[in-house]
Coordinates of N, CA and C in Angstrom, one line a residue:
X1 N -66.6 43.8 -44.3 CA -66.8 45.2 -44.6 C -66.0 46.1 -43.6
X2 N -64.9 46.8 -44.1 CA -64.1 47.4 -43.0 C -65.1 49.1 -43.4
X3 N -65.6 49.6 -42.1 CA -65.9 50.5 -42.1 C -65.9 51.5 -40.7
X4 N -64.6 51.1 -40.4 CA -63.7 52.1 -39.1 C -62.8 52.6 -39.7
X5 N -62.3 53.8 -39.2 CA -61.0 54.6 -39.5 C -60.0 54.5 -38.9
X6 N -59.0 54.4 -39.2 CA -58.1 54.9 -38.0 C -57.3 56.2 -38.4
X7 N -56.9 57.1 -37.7 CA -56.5 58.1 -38.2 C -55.4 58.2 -37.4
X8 N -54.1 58.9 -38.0 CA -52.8 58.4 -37.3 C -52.3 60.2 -37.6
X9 N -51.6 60.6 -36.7 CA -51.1 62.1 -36.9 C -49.7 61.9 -37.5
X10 N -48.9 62.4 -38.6 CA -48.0 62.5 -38.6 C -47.5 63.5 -39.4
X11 N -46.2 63.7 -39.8 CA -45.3 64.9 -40.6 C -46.0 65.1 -42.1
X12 N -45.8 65.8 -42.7 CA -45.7 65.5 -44.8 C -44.6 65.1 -45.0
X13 N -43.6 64.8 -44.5 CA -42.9 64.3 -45.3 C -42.6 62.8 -44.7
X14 N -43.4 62.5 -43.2 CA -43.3 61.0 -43.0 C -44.8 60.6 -44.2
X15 N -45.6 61.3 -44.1 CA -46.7 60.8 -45.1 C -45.9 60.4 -46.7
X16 N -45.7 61.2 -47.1 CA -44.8 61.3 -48.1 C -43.6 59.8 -48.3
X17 N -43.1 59.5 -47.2 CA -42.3 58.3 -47.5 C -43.5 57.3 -47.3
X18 N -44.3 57.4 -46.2 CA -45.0 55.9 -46.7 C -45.9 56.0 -47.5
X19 N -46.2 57.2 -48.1 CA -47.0 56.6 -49.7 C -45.9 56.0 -51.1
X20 N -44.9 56.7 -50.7 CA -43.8 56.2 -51.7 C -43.5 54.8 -51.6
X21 N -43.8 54.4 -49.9 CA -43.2 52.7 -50.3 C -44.9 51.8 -50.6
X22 N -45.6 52.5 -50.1 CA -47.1 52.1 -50.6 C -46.9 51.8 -52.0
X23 N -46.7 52.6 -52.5 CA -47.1 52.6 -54.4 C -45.8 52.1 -54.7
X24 N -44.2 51.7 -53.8 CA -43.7 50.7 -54.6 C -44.1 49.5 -54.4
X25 N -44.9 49.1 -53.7 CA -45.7 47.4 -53.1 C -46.6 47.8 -54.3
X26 N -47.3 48.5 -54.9 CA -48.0 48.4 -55.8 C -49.7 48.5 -55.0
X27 N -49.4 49.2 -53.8 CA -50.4 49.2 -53.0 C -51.3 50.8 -52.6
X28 N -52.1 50.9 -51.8 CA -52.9 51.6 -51.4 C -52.5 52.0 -49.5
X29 N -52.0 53.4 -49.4 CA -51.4 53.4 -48.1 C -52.1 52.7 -47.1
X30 N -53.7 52.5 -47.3 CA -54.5 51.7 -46.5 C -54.2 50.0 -46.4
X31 N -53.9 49.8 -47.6 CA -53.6 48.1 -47.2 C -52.0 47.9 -47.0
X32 N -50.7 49.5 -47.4 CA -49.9 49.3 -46.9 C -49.8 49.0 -45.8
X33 N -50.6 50.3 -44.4 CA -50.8 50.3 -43.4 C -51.1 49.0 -42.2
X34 N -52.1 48.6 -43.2 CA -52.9 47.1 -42.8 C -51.9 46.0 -42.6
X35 N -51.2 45.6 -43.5 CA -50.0 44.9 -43.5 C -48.8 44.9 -42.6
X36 N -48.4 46.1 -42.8 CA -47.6 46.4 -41.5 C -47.9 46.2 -40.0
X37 N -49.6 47.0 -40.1 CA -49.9 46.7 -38.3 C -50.2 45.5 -38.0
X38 N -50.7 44.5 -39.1 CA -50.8 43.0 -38.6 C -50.0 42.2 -38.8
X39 N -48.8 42.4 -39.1 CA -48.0 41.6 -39.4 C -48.4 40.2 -40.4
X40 N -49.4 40.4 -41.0 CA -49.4 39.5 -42.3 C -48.7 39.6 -43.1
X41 N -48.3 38.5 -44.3 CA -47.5 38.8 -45.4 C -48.6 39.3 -46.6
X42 N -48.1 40.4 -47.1 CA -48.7 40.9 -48.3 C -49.4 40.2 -49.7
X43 N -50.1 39.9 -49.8 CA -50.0 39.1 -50.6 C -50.3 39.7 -52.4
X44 N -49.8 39.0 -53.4 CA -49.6 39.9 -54.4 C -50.8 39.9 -55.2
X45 N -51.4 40.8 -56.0 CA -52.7 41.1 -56.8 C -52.3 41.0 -57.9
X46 N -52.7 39.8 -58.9 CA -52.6 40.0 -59.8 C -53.1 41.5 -60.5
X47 N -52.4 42.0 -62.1 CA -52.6 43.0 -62.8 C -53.5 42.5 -63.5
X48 N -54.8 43.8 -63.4 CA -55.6 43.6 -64.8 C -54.8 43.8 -66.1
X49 N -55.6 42.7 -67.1 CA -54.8 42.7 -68.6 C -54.8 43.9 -69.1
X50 N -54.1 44.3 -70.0 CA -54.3 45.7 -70.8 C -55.2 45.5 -71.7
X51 N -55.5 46.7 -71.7 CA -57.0 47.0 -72.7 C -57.0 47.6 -73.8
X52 N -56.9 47.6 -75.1 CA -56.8 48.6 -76.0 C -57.4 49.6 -75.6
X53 N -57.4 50.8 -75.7 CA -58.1 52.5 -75.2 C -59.0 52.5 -76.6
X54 N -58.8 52.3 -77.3 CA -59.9 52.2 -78.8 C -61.2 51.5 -78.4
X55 N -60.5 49.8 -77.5 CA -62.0 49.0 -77.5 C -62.8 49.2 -76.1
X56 N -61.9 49.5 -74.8 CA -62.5 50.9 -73.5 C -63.2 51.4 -74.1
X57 N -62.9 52.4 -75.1 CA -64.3 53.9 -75.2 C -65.3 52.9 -75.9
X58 N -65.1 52.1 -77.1 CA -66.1 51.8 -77.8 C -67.3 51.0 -76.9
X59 N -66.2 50.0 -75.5 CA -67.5 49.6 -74.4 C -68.1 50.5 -74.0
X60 N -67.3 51.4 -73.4 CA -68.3 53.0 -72.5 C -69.2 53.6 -73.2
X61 N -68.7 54.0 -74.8 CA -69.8 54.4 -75.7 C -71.3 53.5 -75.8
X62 N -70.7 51.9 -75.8 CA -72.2 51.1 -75.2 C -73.0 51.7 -74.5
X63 N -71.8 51.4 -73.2 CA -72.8 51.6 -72.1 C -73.4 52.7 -71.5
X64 N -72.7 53.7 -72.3 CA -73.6 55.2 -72.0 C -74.9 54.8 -73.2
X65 N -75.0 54.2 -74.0 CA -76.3 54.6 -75.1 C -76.8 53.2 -74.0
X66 N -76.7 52.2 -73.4 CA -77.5 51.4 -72.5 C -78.3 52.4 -71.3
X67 N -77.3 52.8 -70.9 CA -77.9 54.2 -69.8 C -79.0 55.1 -70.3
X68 N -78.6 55.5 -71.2 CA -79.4 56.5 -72.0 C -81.1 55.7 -72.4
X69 N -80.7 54.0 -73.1 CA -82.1 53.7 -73.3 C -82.9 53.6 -71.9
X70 N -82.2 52.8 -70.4 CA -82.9 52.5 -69.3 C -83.3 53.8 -69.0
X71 N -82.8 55.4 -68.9 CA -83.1 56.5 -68.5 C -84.7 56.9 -69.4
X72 N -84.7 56.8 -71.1 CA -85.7 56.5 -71.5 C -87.2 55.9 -71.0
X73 N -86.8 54.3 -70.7 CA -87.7 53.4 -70.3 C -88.3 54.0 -68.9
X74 N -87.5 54.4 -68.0 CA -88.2 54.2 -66.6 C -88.4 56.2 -66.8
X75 N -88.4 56.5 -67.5 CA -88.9 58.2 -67.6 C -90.7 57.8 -68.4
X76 N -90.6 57.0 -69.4 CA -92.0 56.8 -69.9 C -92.7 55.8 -69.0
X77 N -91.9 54.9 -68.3 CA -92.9 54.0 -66.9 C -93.5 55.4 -66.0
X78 N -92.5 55.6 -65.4 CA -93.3 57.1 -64.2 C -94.2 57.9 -65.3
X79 N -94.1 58.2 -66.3 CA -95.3 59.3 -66.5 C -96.2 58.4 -67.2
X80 N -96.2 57.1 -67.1 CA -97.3 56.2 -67.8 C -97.6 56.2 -68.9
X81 N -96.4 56.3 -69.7 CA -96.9 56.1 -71.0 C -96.5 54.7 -71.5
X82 N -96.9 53.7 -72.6 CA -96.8 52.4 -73.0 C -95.0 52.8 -73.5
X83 N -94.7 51.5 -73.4 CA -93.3 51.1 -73.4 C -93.1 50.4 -75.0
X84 N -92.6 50.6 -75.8 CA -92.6 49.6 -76.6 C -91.2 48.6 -77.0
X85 N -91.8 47.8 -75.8 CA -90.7 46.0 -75.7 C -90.0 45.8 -77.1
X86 N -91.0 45.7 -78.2 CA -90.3 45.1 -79.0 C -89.4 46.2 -79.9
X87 N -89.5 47.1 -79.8 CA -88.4 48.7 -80.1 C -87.0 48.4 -79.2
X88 N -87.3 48.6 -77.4 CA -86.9 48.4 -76.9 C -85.4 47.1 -77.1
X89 N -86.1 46.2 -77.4 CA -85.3 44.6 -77.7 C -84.8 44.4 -79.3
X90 N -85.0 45.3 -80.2 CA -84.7 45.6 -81.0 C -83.5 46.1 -81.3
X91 N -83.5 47.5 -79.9 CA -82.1 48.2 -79.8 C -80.9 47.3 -79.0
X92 N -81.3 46.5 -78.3 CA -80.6 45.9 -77.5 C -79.8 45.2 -78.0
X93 N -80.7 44.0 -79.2 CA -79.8 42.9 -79.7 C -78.9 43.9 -80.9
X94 N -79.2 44.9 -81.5 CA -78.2 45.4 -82.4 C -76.8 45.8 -81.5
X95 N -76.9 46.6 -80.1 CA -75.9 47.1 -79.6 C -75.5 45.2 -79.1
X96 N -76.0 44.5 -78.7 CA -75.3 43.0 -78.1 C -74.4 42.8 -79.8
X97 N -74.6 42.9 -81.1 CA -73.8 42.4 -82.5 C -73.1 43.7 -82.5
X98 N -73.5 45.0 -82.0 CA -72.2 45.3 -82.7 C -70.9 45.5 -81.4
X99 N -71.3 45.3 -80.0 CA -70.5 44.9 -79.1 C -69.5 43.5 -79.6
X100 N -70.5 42.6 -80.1 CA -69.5 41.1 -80.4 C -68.4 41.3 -81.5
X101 N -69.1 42.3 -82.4 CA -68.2 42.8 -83.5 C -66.8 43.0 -83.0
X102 N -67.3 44.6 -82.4 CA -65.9 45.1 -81.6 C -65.2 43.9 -81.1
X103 N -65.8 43.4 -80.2 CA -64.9 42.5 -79.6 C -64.2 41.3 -80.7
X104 N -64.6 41.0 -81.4 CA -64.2 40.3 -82.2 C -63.0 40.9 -82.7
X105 N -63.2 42.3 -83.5 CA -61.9 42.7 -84.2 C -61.1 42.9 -82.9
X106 N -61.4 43.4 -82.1 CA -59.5 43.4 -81.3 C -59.2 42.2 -80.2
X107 N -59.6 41.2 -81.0 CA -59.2 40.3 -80.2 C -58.5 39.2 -81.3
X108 N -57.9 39.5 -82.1 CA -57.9 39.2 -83.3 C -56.1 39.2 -83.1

């Protein structure tokens, strides 16, 4: 867990060149920085795969109605009202089939 700073004074426009060669390493000026001061070799990160932007929202759209039911549940736990599990498990396994769906068609 790196949880020190270092803070280094310099120009805008020396800042400016080493963010420029930062983001041509494909990096973050912090692990540009890192690299440089320890003389390690950089080593390369793989790229996350591309994602269709159609099947992104359709996950997030999940997972906000997931959010939305947990926000439900633990609002009716604190004021003590009965939960009903099998409602609850009901909604879950429909959003788990129509999540497989999606995934199914764009993986196609």
């Amino acid at each position: 867990m790196r949880d020190l700073v270092l803070r280094v004074r310099c120009t805008e426009e020396e800042r400016f060149a080493w963010l420029r060669k930062a983001r041509a390493q494909e990096r973050s000026l912090s692990d540009y920085a890192r690299h440089l001061l320890s003389g390690e070799p950089m080593q390369r990160r793989a790229r996350p795969p591309e994602v269709d932007p159609i099947l992104l929202a359709a996950v997030g759209r999940a997972g906000n109605n997931l959010n939305q039911i947990a926000r439900a549940i633990n609002t009716d736990r604190k004021a003590g009202r009965a939960i009903d599990l099998i409602a609850v498990r009901t909604l879950l396994m429909a959003m788990d089939r129509q999540l497989a769906e999606i995934v199914a068609e764009h993986s196609r």
